[in-house]
Amino acid sequence: MIHIGLDLGGTKISGVALDENGRELARERVATPAGYAELCDACGGLVLRLAKGHAGGFSVGVGCPGAVDVKAGVVRFSPNIPSLTDRFFVRDLSRAVGALVRLANDAACFAASEARDGAGAGLPRVYGVVIGTGVGGALAGNGQIIPGPNGFTEWGHVPLPWIKNGDLPLRRCGCGKLGCIESYLSGRALNREVSENLGRDLGNDELNEAIARRVPQVADVMEQYLDRLARAFAMLITILDPHALVLGGGVSNLDILYNEIPARLPAYTPVPEVGTKILKARYGDDSGLRGAAWLGAGR
């Protein structure tokens, strides 16, 4: 049997097929349609193409942003794919492809992937942190998603802790509330601050280089960003006490995070020594896809 994973995004749907040992057999990406019927058709077609030519059947797992009712197979809220909201997506996709489909939050798929055979392999409690266009996360352990009753752990939509003068006035988040972590720490927010200071946009590679060269306009922004990130991570660690925070998303490619954040955590935690590791995802952008495939396999 092969295991197919889909990662649904606001602009694209990525798909991968893995064998029983996690070896990649095929992958494909298509644009995300606006309408629900068209979305189901696109996902169904993608699954069937990935499964073509592989005897022995297939399983299907899907990762989606937002709040997911796993038992009902329904996305209760998806900020980037509004046509999915309150639709019986699992039922409809299962009918289209003739196979069981499992659905979970995309950050949960990422966390499970990294806890299974990624950077957090073998650790009992791993919190997967995704910092990209938005900020998301989920808890996993021993290679499995640790589920909760609400279908999401959107730590990006809680207030930035220990507000300082430089954080004021509080920023308006895309969710409508003031002061959310996402409005300060997302890749979009970081890029906006750097570009305002520097006068132009920088990609992650350029930003890494500018940080290494200590470009003043970039260094000032990064100092404040690192302090905010340390505060947010310290809150997660204090509440969840994970063995590791595994980072994914575009911002996770900044080398400075792994050098600077561990030393900054004790200033915001109740104990002077923090045992939680800060790790970069082993599978990078593919981790959510892999996690979706293992979700479909029931692992």
Coordinates of C-alpha atoms in Angstrom, one line a residue:
M1 CA 0.0 0.0 0.0
I2 CA 1.1 3.6 -0.7
H3 CA 0.3 6.6 1.4
I4 CA -0.8 9.9 -0.2
G5 CA -0.6 13.2 1.6
L6 CA -2.2 16.5 0.6
D7 CA -1.3 19.9 2.0
L8 CA -4.0 22.4 1.2
G9 CA -3.0 26.1 1.0
G10 CA -4.7 29.3 -0.1
T11 CA -2.9 29.3 -3.4
K12 CA -1.7 25.8 -4.0
I13 CA -2.4 22.1 -3.2
S14 CA 0.7 20.0 -2.8
G15 CA 0.6 16.2 -2.9
V16 CA 3.0 13.4 -2.3
A17 CA 3.0 9.6 -2.4
L18 CA 5.1 7.6 0.0
D19 CA 5.8 3.9 0.3
E20 CA 5.7 2.0 3.6
N21 CA 9.2 3.0 4.4
G22 CA 8.7 6.7 3.8
R23 CA 10.4 6.7 0.4
E24 CA 8.9 9.3 -2.0
L25 CA 7.3 7.8 -5.1
A26 CA 5.7 10.8 -6.7
R27 CA 4.7 14.4 -6.1
E28 CA 2.6 17.0 -7.8
R29 CA 1.2 20.5 -7.1
V30 CA -1.9 22.2 -8.5
A31 CA -3.5 25.6 -8.0
T32 CA -6.2 25.9 -5.3
P33 CA -9.6 26.6 -6.9
A34 CA -12.0 29.1 -5.3
G35 CA -15.1 27.0 -5.4
Y36 CA -15.8 24.0 -3.1
A37 CA -16.9 21.6 -5.9
E38 CA -13.8 22.6 -7.9
L39 CA -11.6 22.1 -4.9
C40 CA -12.9 18.6 -4.3
D41 CA -12.3 17.8 -8.0
A42 CA -8.8 19.2 -7.9
C43 CA -8.0 17.1 -4.7
G44 CA -9.6 14.0 -6.1
G45 CA -7.8 14.2 -9.4
L46 CA -4.5 14.8 -7.6
V47 CA -4.9 11.8 -5.4
L48 CA -5.8 9.5 -8.3
R49 CA -2.9 10.7 -10.4
L50 CA -0.5 10.1 -7.5
A51 CA -2.0 6.6 -6.9
K52 CA -1.8 5.6 -10.6
G53 CA 0.4 2.6 -11.4
H54 CA 0.8 1.5 -7.8
A55 CA -0.9 -1.7 -7.0
G56 CA -2.0 -2.6 -3.5
G57 CA -4.3 0.3 -2.7
F58 CA -3.7 3.6 -1.1
S59 CA -4.5 5.7 2.0
V60 CA -5.1 9.5 2.0
G61 CA -4.3 12.1 4.6
V62 CA -5.0 15.8 4.3
G63 CA -3.6 18.8 6.2
C64 CA -5.5 22.0 6.2
P65 CA -5.0 25.4 7.9
G66 CA -7.6 26.4 10.5
A67 CA -9.8 24.6 13.0
V68 CA -10.6 21.0 12.0
D69 CA -13.3 18.8 13.5
V70 CA -11.5 15.5 13.1
K71 CA -14.4 13.3 14.1
A72 CA -16.8 14.9 11.7
G73 CA -14.3 15.4 8.9
V74 CA -15.2 19.1 8.7
V75 CA -13.1 22.3 8.6
R76 CA -14.9 24.7 11.0
F77 CA -12.8 27.7 10.1
S78 CA -10.1 28.1 7.4
P79 CA -8.8 31.6 7.0
N80 CA -7.1 30.9 3.7
I81 CA -9.6 28.5 2.0
P82 CA -13.1 30.0 2.9
S83 CA -15.0 27.6 0.6
L84 CA -14.0 24.7 2.9
T85 CA -15.8 26.1 6.0
D86 CA -18.4 23.7 7.4
R87 CA -18.3 21.4 4.4
F88 CA -18.1 17.6 4.8
F89 CA -14.8 17.5 3.0
V90 CA -13.7 14.1 4.2
R91 CA -17.0 12.5 3.1
D92 CA -16.9 14.2 -0.3
L93 CA -13.2 13.4 -1.0
S94 CA -13.6 9.8 0.1
R95 CA -16.4 9.3 -2.4
A96 CA -14.4 10.9 -5.1
V97 CA -11.3 8.7 -4.7
G98 CA -12.9 5.5 -3.3
A99 CA -10.7 5.4 -0.2
L100 CA -10.7 6.4 3.4
V101 CA -9.6 10.0 4.0
R102 CA -8.3 11.4 7.3
L103 CA -8.1 15.2 7.9
A104 CA -6.1 17.3 10.4
N105 CA -4.8 20.8 10.9
D106 CA -1.7 21.3 8.8
A107 CA 0.5 22.3 11.7
A108 CA -0.5 19.1 13.4
C109 CA 0.7 17.2 10.3
F110 CA 4.0 19.1 10.4
A111 CA 4.5 18.3 14.2
A112 CA 3.7 14.6 13.7
S113 CA 6.1 14.3 10.8
E114 CA 9.0 15.8 12.8
A115 CA 8.1 13.8 15.9
R116 CA 8.0 10.6 13.8
D117 CA 11.3 10.6 12.0
G118 CA 12.3 14.2 11.8
A119 CA 14.2 16.5 14.2
G120 CA 12.1 15.5 17.2
A121 CA 12.2 11.7 16.6
G122 CA 12.2 9.7 19.8
L123 CA 11.1 12.6 22.0
P124 CA 7.9 12.2 24.0
R125 CA 6.6 15.8 23.6
V126 CA 7.3 17.9 20.5
Y127 CA 5.7 21.2 19.7
G128 CA 5.8 21.9 16.0
V129 CA 6.2 25.7 15.3
V130 CA 5.3 27.0 11.9
I131 CA 6.4 30.6 11.2
G132 CA 5.6 31.5 7.6
T133 CA 2.9 33.7 6.1
G134 CA 1.1 33.1 9.4
V135 CA 2.1 31.5 12.7
G136 CA 0.8 28.1 13.7
G137 CA 1.7 25.1 15.8
A138 CA 0.6 21.8 17.3
L139 CA 1.7 19.2 19.9
A140 CA 2.9 15.7 18.9
G141 CA 4.7 12.9 20.7
N142 CA 6.2 9.6 19.9
G143 CA 5.4 10.2 16.3
Q144 CA 1.7 10.9 16.8
I145 CA -0.5 14.0 16.8
I146 CA -1.7 14.6 20.4
P147 CA -5.3 15.6 19.7
G148 CA -7.5 18.0 21.5
P149 CA -11.3 18.6 21.5
N150 CA -11.1 21.8 19.4
G151 CA -9.0 20.6 16.4
F152 CA -6.5 23.5 16.6
T153 CA -3.7 25.0 18.7
E154 CA -3.4 28.4 17.1
W155 CA -0.7 29.9 19.4
G156 CA -0.3 32.6 16.8
H157 CA -3.6 34.0 17.8
V158 CA -3.0 34.6 21.5
P159 CA -1.5 37.9 22.7
L160 CA 2.2 38.5 22.6
P161 CA 3.3 38.1 26.2
W162 CA 5.2 40.7 28.4
I163 CA 4.4 43.7 26.2
K164 CA 7.1 46.3 26.0
N165 CA 7.1 49.9 24.8
G166 CA 8.5 48.9 21.4
D167 CA 5.4 46.7 20.8
L168 CA 3.0 49.6 21.1
P169 CA 0.6 50.5 19.8
L170 CA -0.8 46.9 19.6
R171 CA -1.0 45.6 16.1
R172 CA -4.3 44.6 14.5
C173 CA -4.1 40.9 13.5
G174 CA -5.7 39.4 10.4
C175 CA -8.1 37.6 12.7
G176 CA -9.4 41.0 13.9
K177 CA -8.0 41.0 17.4
L178 CA -5.3 43.3 18.8
G179 CA -1.8 42.2 19.8
C180 CA -1.7 38.6 18.4
I181 CA 1.7 36.9 18.2
E182 CA 1.1 36.4 14.5
S183 CA 1.0 40.1 13.9
Y184 CA 4.5 40.5 15.3
L185 CA 6.3 37.2 14.4
S186 CA 5.0 36.0 11.1
G187 CA 7.3 36.1 8.1
R188 CA 5.1 38.7 6.6
A189 CA 5.5 41.0 9.7
L190 CA 9.3 40.5 9.7
N191 CA 9.6 41.2 6.0
R192 CA 7.5 44.4 6.4
E193 CA 9.7 45.7 9.2
V194 CA 13.0 44.9 7.4
S195 CA 11.8 46.4 4.2
E196 CA 10.7 49.6 5.9
N197 CA 14.1 49.9 7.6
L198 CA 16.2 49.0 4.6
G199 CA 14.0 50.4 1.8
R200 CA 13.6 47.1 0.0
D201 CA 12.5 43.5 0.4
L202 CA 14.9 40.7 1.3
G203 CA 14.6 37.0 0.7
N204 CA 15.6 34.6 3.5
D205 CA 19.0 34.0 2.0
E206 CA 19.7 37.7 1.7
L207 CA 18.4 38.3 5.2
N208 CA 20.7 35.6 6.6
E209 CA 23.6 37.3 4.8
A210 CA 22.6 40.8 6.1
I211 CA 22.4 39.4 9.7
A212 CA 25.8 37.8 9.4
R213 CA 27.3 41.1 8.1
R214 CA 25.5 43.0 10.9
V215 CA 23.8 45.5 8.6
P216 CA 22.6 48.1 11.1
Q217 CA 19.1 48.5 9.7
V218 CA 18.5 44.8 9.8
A219 CA 20.3 44.2 13.1
D220 CA 17.9 46.6 14.9
V221 CA 14.8 44.8 13.5
M222 CA 16.2 41.4 14.3
E223 CA 17.1 42.4 17.9
Q224 CA 13.5 43.3 18.6
Y225 CA 12.2 40.2 16.7
L226 CA 14.4 37.8 18.6
D227 CA 13.2 39.3 21.9
R228 CA 9.6 38.9 20.9
L229 CA 10.2 35.4 19.7
A230 CA 11.9 34.4 23.0
R231 CA 9.0 35.8 24.9
A232 CA 6.5 33.8 22.8
F233 CA 8.6 30.6 23.0
A234 CA 9.0 31.0 26.8
M235 CA 5.2 31.2 27.1
L236 CA 4.8 27.9 25.1
I237 CA 7.5 26.2 27.2
T238 CA 6.1 27.3 30.5
I239 CA 2.6 26.0 29.5
L240 CA 3.5 22.8 27.6
D241 CA 6.9 21.8 28.9
P242 CA 7.9 20.2 25.6
H243 CA 11.2 18.4 25.0
A244 CA 11.7 20.4 21.8
L245 CA 10.2 23.2 19.7
V246 CA 10.8 22.1 16.1
L247 CA 10.6 25.1 13.7
G248 CA 9.3 25.1 10.2
G249 CA 8.1 27.8 7.7
G250 CA 10.2 30.4 5.9
V251 CA 11.4 32.1 9.1
S252 CA 12.8 28.8 10.4
N253 CA 15.6 29.1 7.7
L254 CA 17.2 32.1 9.6
D255 CA 20.3 30.6 11.3
I256 CA 20.3 33.3 14.0
L257 CA 17.3 31.7 15.7
Y258 CA 19.1 28.6 16.7
N259 CA 22.1 30.6 18.0
E260 CA 20.3 33.3 19.9
I261 CA 16.9 32.1 21.2
P262 CA 18.1 29.4 23.7
A263 CA 20.2 32.0 25.5
R264 CA 17.3 34.4 25.7
L265 CA 14.7 32.1 27.1
P266 CA 15.7 32.1 30.8
A267 CA 14.9 35.8 31.1
Y268 CA 11.2 34.9 30.6
T269 CA 10.9 31.4 32.2
P270 CA 10.4 30.6 35.9
V271 CA 13.7 28.6 36.0
P272 CA 17.2 29.7 35.0
E273 CA 18.0 26.7 32.9
V274 CA 15.7 25.6 30.0
G275 CA 15.9 22.0 28.9
T276 CA 13.7 22.4 25.8
K277 CA 15.6 22.2 22.6
I278 CA 15.1 24.6 19.7
L279 CA 15.5 22.6 16.5
K280 CA 15.1 23.1 12.8
A281 CA 12.7 20.8 11.0
R282 CA 14.5 17.9 9.2
Y283 CA 12.1 17.9 6.3
G284 CA 11.6 21.6 5.9
D285 CA 8.6 22.5 3.6
D286 CA 7.9 18.8 3.0
S287 CA 7.2 18.0 6.6
G288 CA 3.5 18.9 6.6
L289 CA 3.1 16.8 3.4
R290 CA 4.8 13.8 5.0
G291 CA 2.8 14.2 8.1
A292 CA -0.4 14.2 6.1
A293 CA 0.6 11.0 4.3
W294 CA 1.3 9.2 7.7
L295 CA -2.0 10.6 9.0
G296 CA -3.8 8.8 6.2
A297 CA -1.9 5.6 7.0
G298 CA -3.2 5.9 10.6
R299 CA 0.2 6.4 12.1

